[in-house]
mmCIF file of C-alpha atoms in Angstrom:
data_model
loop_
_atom_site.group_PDB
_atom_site.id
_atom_site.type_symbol
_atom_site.label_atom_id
_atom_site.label_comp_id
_atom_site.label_asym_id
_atom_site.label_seq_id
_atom_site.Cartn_x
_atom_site.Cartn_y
_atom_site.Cartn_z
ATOM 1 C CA UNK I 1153 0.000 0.000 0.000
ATOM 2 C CA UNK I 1154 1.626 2.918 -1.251
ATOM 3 C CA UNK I 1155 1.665 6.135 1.753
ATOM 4 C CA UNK I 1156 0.540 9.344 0.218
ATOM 5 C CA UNK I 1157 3.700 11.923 1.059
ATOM 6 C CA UNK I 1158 3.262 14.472 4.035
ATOM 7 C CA UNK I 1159 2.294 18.369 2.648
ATOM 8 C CA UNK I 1160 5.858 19.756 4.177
ATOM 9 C CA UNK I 1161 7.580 17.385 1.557
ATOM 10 C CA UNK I 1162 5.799 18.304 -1.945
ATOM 11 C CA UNK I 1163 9.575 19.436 -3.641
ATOM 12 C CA UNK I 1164 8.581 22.665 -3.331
ATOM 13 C CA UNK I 1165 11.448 25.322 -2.209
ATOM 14 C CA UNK I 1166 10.872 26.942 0.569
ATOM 15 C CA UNK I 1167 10.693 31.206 1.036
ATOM 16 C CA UNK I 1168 14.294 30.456 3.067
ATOM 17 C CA UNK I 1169 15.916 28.267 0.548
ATOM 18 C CA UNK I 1170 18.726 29.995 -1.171
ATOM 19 C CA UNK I 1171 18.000 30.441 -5.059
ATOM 20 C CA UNK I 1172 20.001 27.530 -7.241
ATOM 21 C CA UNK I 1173 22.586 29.488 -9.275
ATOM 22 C CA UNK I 1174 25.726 27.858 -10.577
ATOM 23 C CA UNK I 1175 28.598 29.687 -9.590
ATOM 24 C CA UNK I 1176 29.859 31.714 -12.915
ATOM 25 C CA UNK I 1177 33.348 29.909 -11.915
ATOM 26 C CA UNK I 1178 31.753 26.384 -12.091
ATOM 27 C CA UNK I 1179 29.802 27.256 -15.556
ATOM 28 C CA UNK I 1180 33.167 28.496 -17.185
ATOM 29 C CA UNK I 1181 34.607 24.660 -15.800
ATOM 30 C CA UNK I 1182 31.275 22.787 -17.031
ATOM 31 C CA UNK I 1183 32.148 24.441 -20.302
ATOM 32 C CA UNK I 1184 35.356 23.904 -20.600
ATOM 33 C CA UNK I 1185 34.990 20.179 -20.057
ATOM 34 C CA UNK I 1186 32.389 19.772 -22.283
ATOM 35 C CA UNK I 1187 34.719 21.457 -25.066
ATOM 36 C CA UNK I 1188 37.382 19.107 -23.674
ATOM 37 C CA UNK I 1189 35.494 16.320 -23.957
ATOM 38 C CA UNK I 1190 34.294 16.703 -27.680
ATOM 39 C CA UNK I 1191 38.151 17.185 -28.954
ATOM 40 C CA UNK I 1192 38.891 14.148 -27.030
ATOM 41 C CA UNK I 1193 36.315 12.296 -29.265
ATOM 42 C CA UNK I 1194 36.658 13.924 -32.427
ATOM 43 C CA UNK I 1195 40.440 13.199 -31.844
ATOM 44 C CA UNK I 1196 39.950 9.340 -30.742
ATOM 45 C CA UNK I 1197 38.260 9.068 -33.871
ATOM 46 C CA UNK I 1198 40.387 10.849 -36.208
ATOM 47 C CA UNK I 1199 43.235 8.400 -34.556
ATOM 48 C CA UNK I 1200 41.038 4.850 -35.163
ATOM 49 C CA UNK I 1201 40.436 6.091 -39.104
ATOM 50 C CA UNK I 1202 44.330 6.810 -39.146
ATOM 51 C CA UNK I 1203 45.247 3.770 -37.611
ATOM 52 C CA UNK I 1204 42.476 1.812 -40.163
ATOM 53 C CA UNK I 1205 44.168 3.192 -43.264
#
């Protein structure tokens, strides 16, 4: 029997919660790896076609 969830708990924020903003720093980082990331792929595959030929 599933319990229905108390009011206090809906996953609403509450007036005292601070607001959920990334840190600019930790944006610039996410970017960056993401960037990082893709090169690493594009240059993994450039290697295997390389290697194929």
């Amino acid at each position: 029997m599933r319990r229905a969830r108390p009011a206090a708990h809906s996953g609403r924020m509450l007036w005292s919660d601070p607001a959920d903003d990334t840190p600019a720093e930790a944006a610039r980082m996410r970017e960056l790896l993401r960037r990082v990331g893709i090169l690493i792929a594009l240059c993994s595959s450039l290697a295997m076609i390389v290697v194929m030929v």
